[in-house]
GROMACS .gro file of C-alpha atoms in nm:
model
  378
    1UNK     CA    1   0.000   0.000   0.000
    2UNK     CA    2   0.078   0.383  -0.030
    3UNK     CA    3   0.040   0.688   0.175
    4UNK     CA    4   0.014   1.022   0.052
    5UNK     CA    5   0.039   1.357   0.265
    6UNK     CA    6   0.185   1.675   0.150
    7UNK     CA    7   0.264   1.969   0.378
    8UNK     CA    8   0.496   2.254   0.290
    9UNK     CA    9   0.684   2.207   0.634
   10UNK     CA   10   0.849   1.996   0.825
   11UNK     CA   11   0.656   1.931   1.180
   12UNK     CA   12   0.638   1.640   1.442
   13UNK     CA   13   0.434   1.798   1.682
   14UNK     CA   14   0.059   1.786   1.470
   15UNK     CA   15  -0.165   1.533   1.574
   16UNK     CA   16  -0.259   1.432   1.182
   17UNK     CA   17   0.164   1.359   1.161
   18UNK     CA   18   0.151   1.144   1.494
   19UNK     CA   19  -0.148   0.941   1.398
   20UNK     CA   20  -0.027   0.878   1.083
   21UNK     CA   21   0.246   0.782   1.135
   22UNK     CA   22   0.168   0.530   1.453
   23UNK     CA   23  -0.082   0.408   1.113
   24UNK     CA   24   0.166   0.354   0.862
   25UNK     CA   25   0.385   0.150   1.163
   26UNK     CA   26   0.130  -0.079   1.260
   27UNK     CA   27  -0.054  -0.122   0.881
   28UNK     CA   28   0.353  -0.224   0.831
   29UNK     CA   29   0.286  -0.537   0.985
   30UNK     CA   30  -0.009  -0.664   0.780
   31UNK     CA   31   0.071  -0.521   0.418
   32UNK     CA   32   0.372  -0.695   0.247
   33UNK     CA   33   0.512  -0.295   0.171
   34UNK     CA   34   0.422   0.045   0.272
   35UNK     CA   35   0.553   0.318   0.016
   36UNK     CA   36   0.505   0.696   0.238
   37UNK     CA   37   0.461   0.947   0.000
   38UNK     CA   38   0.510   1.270   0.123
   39UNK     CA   39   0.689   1.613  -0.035
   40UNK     CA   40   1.000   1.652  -0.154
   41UNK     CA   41   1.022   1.949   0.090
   42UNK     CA   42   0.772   1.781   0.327
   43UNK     CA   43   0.749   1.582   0.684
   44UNK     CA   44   1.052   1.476   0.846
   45UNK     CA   45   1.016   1.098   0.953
   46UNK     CA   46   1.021   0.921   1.316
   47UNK     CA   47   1.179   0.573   1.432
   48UNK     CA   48   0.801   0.468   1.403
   49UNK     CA   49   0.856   0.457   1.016
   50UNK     CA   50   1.202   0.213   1.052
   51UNK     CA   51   1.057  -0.086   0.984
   52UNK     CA   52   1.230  -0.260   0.675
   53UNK     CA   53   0.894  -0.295   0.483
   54UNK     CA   54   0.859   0.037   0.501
   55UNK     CA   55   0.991   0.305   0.195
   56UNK     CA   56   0.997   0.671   0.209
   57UNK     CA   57   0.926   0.848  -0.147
   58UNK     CA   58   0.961   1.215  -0.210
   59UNK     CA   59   0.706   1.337  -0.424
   60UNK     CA   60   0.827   1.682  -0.595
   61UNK     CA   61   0.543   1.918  -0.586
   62UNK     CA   62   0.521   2.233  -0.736
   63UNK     CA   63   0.381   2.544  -0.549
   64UNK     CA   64   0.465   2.637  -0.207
   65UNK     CA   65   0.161   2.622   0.048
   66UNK     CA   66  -0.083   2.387   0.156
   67UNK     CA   67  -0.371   2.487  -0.071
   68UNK     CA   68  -0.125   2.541  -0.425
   69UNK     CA   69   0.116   2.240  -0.352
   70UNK     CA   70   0.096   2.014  -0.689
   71UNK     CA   71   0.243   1.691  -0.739
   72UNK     CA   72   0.433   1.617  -1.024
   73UNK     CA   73   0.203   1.344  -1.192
   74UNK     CA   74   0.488   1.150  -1.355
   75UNK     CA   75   0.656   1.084  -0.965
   76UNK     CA   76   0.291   0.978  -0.853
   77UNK     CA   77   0.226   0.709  -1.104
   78UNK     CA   78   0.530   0.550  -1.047
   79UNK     CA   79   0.531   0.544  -0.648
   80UNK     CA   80   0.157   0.399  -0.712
   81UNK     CA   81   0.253   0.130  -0.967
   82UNK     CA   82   0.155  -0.237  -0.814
   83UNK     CA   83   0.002  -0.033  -0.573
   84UNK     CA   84  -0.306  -0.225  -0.392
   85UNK     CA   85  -0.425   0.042  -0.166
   86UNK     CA   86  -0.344   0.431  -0.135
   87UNK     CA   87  -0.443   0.602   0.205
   88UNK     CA   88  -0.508   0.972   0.156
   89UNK     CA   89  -0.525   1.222   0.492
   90UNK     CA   90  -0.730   1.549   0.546
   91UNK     CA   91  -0.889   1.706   0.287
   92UNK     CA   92  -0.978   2.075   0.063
   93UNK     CA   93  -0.642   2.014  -0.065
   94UNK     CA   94  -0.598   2.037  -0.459
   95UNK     CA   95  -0.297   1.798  -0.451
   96UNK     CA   96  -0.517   1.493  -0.247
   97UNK     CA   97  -0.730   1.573  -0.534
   98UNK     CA   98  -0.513   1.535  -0.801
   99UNK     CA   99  -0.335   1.195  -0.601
  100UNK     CA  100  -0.664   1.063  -0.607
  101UNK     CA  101  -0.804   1.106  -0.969
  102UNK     CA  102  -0.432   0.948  -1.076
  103UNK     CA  103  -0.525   0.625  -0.823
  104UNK     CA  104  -0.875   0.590  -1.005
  105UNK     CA  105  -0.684   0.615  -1.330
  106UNK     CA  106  -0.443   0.364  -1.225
  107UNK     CA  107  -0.772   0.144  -1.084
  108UNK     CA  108  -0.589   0.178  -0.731
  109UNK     CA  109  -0.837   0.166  -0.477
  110UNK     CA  110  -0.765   0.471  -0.211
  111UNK     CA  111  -0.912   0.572   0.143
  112UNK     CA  112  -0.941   0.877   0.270
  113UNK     CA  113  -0.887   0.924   0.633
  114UNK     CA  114  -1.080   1.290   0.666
  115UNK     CA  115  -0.932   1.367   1.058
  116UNK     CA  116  -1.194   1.574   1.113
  117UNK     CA  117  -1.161   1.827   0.796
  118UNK     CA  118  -1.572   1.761   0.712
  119UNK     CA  119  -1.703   1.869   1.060
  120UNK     CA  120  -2.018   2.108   0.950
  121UNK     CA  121  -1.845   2.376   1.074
  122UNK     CA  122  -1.558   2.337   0.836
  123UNK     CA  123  -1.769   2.246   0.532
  124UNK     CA  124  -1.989   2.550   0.560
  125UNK     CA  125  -1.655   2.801   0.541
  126UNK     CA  126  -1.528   2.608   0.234
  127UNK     CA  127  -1.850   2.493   0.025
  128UNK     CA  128  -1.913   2.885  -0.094
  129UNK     CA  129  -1.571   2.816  -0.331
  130UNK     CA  130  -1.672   2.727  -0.685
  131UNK     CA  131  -1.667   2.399  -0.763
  132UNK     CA  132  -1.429   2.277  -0.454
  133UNK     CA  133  -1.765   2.125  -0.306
  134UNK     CA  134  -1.819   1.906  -0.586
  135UNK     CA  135  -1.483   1.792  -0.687
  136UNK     CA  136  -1.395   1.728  -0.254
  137UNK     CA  137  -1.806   1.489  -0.283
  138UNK     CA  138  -1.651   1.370  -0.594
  139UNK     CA  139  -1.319   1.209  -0.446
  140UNK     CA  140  -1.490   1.084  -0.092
  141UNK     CA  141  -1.796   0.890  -0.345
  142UNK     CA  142  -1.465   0.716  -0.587
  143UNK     CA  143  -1.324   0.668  -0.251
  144UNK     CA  144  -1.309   0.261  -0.157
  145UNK     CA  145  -1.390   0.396   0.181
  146UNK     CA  146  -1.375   0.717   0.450
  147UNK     CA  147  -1.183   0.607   0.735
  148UNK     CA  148  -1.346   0.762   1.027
  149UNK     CA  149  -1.216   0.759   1.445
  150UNK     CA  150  -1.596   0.710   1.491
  151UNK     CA  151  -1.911   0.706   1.375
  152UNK     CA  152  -2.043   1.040   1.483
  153UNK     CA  153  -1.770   1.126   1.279
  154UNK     CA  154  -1.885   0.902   0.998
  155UNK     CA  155  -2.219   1.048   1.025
  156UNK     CA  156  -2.065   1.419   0.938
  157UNK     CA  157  -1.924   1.273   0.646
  158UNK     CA  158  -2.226   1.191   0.475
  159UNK     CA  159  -2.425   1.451   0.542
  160UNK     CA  160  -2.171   1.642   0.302
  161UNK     CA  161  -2.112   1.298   0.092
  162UNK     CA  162  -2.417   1.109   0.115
  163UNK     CA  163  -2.278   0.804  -0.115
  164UNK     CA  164  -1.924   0.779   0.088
  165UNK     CA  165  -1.867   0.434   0.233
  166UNK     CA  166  -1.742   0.446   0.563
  167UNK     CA  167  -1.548   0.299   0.827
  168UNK     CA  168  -1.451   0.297   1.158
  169UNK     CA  169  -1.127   0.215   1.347
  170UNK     CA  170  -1.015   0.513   1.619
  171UNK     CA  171  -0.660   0.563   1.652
  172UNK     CA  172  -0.513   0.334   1.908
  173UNK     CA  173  -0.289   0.473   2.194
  174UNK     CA  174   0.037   0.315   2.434
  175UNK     CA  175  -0.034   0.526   2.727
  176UNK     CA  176   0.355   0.545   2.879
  177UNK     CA  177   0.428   0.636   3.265
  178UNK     CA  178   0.482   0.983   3.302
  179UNK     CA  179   0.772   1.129   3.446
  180UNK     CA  180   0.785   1.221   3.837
  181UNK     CA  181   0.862   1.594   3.804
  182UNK     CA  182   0.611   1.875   3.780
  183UNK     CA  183   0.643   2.163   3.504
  184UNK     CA  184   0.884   2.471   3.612
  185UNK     CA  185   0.683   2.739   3.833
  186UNK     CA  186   0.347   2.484   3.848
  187UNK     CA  187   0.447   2.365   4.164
  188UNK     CA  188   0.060   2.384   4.315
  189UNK     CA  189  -0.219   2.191   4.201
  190UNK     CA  190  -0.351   2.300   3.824
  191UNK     CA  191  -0.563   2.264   3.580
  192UNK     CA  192  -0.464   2.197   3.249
  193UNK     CA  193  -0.537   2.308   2.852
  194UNK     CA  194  -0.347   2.174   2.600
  195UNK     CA  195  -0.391   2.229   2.222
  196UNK     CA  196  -0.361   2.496   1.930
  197UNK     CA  197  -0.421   2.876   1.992
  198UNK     CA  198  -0.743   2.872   1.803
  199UNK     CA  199  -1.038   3.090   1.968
  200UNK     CA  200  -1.265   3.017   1.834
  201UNK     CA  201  -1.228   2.630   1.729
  202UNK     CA  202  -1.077   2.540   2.064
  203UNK     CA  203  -1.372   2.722   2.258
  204UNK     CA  204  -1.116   2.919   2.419
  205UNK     CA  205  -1.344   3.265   2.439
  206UNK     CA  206  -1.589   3.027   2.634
  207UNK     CA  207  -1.360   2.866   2.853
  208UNK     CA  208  -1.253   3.205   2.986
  209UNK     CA  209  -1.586   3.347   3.046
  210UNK     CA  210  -1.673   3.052   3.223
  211UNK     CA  211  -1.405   3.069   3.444
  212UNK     CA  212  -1.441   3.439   3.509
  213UNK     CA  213  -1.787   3.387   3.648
  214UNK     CA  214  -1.680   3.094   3.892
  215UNK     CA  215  -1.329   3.231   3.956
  216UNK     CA  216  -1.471   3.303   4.330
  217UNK     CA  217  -1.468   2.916   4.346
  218UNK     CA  218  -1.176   2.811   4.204
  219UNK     CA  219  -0.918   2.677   4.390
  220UNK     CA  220  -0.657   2.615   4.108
  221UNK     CA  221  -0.507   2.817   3.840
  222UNK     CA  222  -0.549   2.730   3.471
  223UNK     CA  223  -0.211   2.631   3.299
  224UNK     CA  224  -0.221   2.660   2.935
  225UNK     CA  225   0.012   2.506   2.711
  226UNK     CA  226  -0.016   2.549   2.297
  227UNK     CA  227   0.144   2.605   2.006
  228UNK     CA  228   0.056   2.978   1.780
  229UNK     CA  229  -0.208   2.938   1.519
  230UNK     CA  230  -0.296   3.239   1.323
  231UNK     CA  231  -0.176   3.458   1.575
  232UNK     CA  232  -0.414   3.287   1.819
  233UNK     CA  233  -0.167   3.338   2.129
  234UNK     CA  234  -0.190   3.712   2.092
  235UNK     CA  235  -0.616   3.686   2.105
  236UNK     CA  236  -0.552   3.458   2.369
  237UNK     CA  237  -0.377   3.701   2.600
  238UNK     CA  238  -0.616   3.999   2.498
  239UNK     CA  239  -0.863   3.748   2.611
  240UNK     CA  240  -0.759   3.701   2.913
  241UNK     CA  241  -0.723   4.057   3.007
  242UNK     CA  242  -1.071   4.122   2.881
  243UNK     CA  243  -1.168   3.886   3.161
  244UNK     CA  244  -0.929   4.006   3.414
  245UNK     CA  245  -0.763   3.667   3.444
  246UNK     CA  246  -0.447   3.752   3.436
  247UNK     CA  247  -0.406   3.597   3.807
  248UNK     CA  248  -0.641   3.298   3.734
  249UNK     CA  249  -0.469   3.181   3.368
  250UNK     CA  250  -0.099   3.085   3.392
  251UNK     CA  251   0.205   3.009   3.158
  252UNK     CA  252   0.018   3.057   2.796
  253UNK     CA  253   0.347   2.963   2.674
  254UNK     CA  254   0.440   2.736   2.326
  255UNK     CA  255   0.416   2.384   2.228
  256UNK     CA  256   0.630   2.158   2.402
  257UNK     CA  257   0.774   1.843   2.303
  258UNK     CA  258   0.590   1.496   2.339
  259UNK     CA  259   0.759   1.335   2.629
  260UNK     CA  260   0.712   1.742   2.831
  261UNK     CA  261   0.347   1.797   2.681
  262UNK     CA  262   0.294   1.405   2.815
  263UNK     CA  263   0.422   1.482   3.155
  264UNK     CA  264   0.238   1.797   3.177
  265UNK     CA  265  -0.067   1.656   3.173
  266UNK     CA  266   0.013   1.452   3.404
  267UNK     CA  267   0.103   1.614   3.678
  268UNK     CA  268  -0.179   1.818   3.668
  269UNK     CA  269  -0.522   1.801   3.851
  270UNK     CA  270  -0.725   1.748   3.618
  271UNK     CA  271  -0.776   1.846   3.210
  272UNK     CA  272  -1.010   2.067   3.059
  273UNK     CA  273  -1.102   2.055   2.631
  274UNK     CA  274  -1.333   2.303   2.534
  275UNK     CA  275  -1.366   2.303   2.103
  276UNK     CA  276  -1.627   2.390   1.882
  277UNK     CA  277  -1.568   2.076   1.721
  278UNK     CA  278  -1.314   1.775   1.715
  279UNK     CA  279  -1.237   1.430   1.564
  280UNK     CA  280  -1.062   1.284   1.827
  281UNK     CA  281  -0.793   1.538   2.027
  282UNK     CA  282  -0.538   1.281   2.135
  283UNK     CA  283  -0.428   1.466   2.485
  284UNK     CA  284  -0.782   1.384   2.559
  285UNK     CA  285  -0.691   1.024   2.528
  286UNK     CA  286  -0.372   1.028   2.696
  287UNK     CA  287  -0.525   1.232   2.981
  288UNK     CA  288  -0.759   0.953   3.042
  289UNK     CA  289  -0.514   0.690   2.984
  290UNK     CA  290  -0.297   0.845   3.268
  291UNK     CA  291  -0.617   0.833   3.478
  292UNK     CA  292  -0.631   1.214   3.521
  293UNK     CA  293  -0.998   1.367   3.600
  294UNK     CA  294  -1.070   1.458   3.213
  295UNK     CA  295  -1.372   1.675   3.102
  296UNK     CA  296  -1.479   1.716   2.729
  297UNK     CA  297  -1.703   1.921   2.559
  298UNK     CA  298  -2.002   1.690   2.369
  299UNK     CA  299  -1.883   1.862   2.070
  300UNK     CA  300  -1.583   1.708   2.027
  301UNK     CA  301  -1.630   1.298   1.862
  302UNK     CA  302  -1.452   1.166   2.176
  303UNK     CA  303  -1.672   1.382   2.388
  304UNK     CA  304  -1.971   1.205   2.248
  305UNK     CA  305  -1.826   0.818   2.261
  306UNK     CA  306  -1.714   0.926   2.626
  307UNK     CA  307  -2.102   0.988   2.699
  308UNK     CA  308  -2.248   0.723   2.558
  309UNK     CA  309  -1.980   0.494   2.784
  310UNK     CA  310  -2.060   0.697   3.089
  311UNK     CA  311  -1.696   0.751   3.182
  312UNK     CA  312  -1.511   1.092   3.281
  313UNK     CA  313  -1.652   1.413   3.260
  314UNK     CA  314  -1.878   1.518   2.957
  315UNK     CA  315  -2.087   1.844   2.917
  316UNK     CA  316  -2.242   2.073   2.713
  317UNK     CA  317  -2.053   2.385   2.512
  318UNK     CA  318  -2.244   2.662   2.701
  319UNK     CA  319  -2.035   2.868   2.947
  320UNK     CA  320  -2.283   2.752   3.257
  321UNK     CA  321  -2.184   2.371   3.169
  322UNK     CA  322  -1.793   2.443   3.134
  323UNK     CA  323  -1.796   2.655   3.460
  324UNK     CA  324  -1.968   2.365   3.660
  325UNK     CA  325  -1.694   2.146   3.470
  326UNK     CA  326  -1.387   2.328   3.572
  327UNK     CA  327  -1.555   2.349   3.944
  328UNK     CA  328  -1.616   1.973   3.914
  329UNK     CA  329  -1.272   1.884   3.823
  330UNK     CA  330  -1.139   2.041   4.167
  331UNK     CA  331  -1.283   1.742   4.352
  332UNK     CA  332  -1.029   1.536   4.502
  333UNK     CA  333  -1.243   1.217   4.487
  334UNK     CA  334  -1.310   1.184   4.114
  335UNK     CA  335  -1.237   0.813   4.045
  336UNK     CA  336  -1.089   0.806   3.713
  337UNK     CA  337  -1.051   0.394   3.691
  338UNK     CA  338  -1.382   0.341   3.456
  339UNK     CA  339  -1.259   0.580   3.240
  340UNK     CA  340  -0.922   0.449   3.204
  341UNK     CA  341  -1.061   0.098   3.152
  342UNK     CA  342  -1.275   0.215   2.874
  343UNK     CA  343  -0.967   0.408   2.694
  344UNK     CA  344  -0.736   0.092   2.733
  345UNK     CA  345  -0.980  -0.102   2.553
  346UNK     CA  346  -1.170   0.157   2.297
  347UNK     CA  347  -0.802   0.274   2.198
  348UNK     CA  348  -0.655  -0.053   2.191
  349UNK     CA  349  -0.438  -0.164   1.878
  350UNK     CA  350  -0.508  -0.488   1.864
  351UNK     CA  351  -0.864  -0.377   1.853
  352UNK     CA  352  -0.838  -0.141   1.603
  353UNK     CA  353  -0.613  -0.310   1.366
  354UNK     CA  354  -0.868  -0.577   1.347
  355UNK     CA  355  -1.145  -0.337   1.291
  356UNK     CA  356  -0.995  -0.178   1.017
  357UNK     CA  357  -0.888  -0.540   0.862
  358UNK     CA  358  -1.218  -0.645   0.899
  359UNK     CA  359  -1.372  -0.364   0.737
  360UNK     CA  360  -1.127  -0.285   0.469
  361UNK     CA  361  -1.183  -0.663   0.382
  362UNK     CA  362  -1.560  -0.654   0.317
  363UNK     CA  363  -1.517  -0.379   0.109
  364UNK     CA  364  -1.208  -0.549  -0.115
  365UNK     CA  365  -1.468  -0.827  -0.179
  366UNK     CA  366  -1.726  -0.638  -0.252
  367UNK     CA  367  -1.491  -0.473  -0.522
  368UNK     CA  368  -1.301  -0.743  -0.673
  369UNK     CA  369  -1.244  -1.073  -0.669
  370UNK     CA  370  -0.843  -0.999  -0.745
  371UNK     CA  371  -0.596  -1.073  -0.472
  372UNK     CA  372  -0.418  -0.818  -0.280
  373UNK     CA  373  -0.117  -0.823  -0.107
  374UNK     CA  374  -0.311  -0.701   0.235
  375UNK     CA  375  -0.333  -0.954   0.534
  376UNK     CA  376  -0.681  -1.084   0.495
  377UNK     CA  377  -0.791  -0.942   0.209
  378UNK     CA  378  -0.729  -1.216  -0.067
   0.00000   0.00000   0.00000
């Protein structure tokens, strides 16, 4: 199989580069090759992409940003030759696009794993471009399937492509013991945010007017750790002065790295995710995993799976349910031991691998009777 992702920089800390990568490692074990396509000028790799059956392929691409990047056809068709299966990631991208008309070409069946991009929210800032709602419909209805993290998510999908086939297989997550020391100048019990400087997609303007009308309650500060979207740190801190919680909101500071963002979370007393929307938010997951008090906002896809298990912390996006949230997350007796049961096992590997083999297998057999070289599928 093949895996295509373009991005004009290099970066390790996004969540799309993580999962995909933690993807491409285990698929390694049950595809006979895994060619990773990405730009010439484009992702560095991790040690989760050594394996021997594993090949990285630099696609040249022409133009310089996310939304102009173009691949060179030529380079495509020959990383996809004898090709049984191309994975595709996000979406609203002309090169995808372009990957993805050369697999149907080539009669390589592709997937297109959406993280999130066709949330209602996103679709309704896009659709109003000329024709970029019909040719993004047009590439998810040729697609052999959507690859979803679940199916709320699924169900997003095709309300904007009704004839998608989906499925489902969430990420799945090794929840490591966290270090033993606490994050410089945090020394007293916190709360903790972690995630992208985005107001308005994390929820961040309603996180801080919920905490200015409760502030008179709370007993911890709010530590906030992120890395700069669209100059989203500045609104942040304008934010926070608007709501006079200057002594209430601590260390809005960058991104750290893994094994420091990891231990962050932590040591803290509890975490706190607030977006608009979400596919999955993977500190959410290793929050639970690491059994610390975790509350989620409905409208994020975990959020929702989290209800409907009854574990952890789940509320409404209004500012009355996030203040009773923070306030909630202050109790010293929240058992977190359900919840971490239900993350070992939702986000297991095992569990997804054989989900998505299981899946992916119908749908080969529904296609074709030709063999693959994919574990289970001939």
């Amino acid at each position: 199989m093949a895996d295509y992702y373009a991005r004009p920089i290099s970066t390790t800390l996004g969540g799309v580069n993580r999962s995909r990568e933690e993807w491409i490692h285990h698929l390694a074990g049950r595809c006979a090759e895994v060619r990773v396509l990405n730009a010439a000028s484009g992702l560095q790799t991790s040690d989760a992409l050594a394996d021997s059956n594993i090949s990285i392929n630099e696609i040249g691409h022409l133009g310089k940003t996310r939304s102009t990047m173009v691949p060179i056809i030529s380079q495509v068709v020959r990383a996809l030759r004898d090709c049984d299966l191309l994975y595709l990631h996000e979406g609203w991208t002309l090169s995808s696009t372009i990957v993805a008309r050369i697999a149907s070409r080539l009669a390589v069946p592709y997937v297109v794993k959406p993280h999130g991009v066709y949330e209602p929210e996103i679709v309704r800032t896009l659709r109003a471009i000329p024709g970029r709602r019909l040719s993004e419909n047009k590439t998810l209805s040729e697609a052999l399937a959507v690859h979803c993290f679940f199916s709320t998510e699924s169900q997003s999908v095709r309300r904007f492509a009704p004839t998608a086939r989906c499925i489902v297989a969430p990420t799945g997550f090794t929840f490591p013991d966290p270090a033993t020391e606490r994050v410089p100048g945090a020394g007293e019990p916190y709360l903790a945010w972690l995630g992208r400087y985005d107001v308005h997609h994390k929820g961040i303007d309603l996180l801080f007017e919920a905490l200015a009308r409760v502030r008179q309650d709370m007993k911890m500060k709010l530590v906030m750790v992120g890395q700069d979207y669209n100059d989203g740190r500045r609104d942040v801190d304008r934010l926070r002065a608007e709501f006079g919680l200057d002594d209430q909101v601590l260390h809005v500071r960058g991104p750290l790295p893994q094994r420091e963002a990891l231990d962050f979370v932590a040591n803290s007393h509890g975490f706190i995710h607030t977006p608009r929307w979400e596919a999955l938010g993977r500190t959410v997951v290793d929050s639970i995993g690491l059994g610390i008090p975790t509350a989620v906002a409905r409208t994020a896809h975990i959020g929702k799976a989290m209800s409907d298990a009854g574990v952890d912390m789940t509320f409404e996006l209004t500012v009355s349910d996030i203040g009773e949230a923070l306030l909630a997350l202050q109790d010293t007796a929240v058992d977190t031991a359900r919840s971490q049961a239900w993350a070992a096992q939702h986000f297991s590997w095992d569990r997804s691998m054989n989900e998505w083999e299981k899946q992916i297998s119908i749908l080969f057999e529904q296609r074709s009777d030709e063999p693959t070289h994919i574990h289970g599928t001939t």
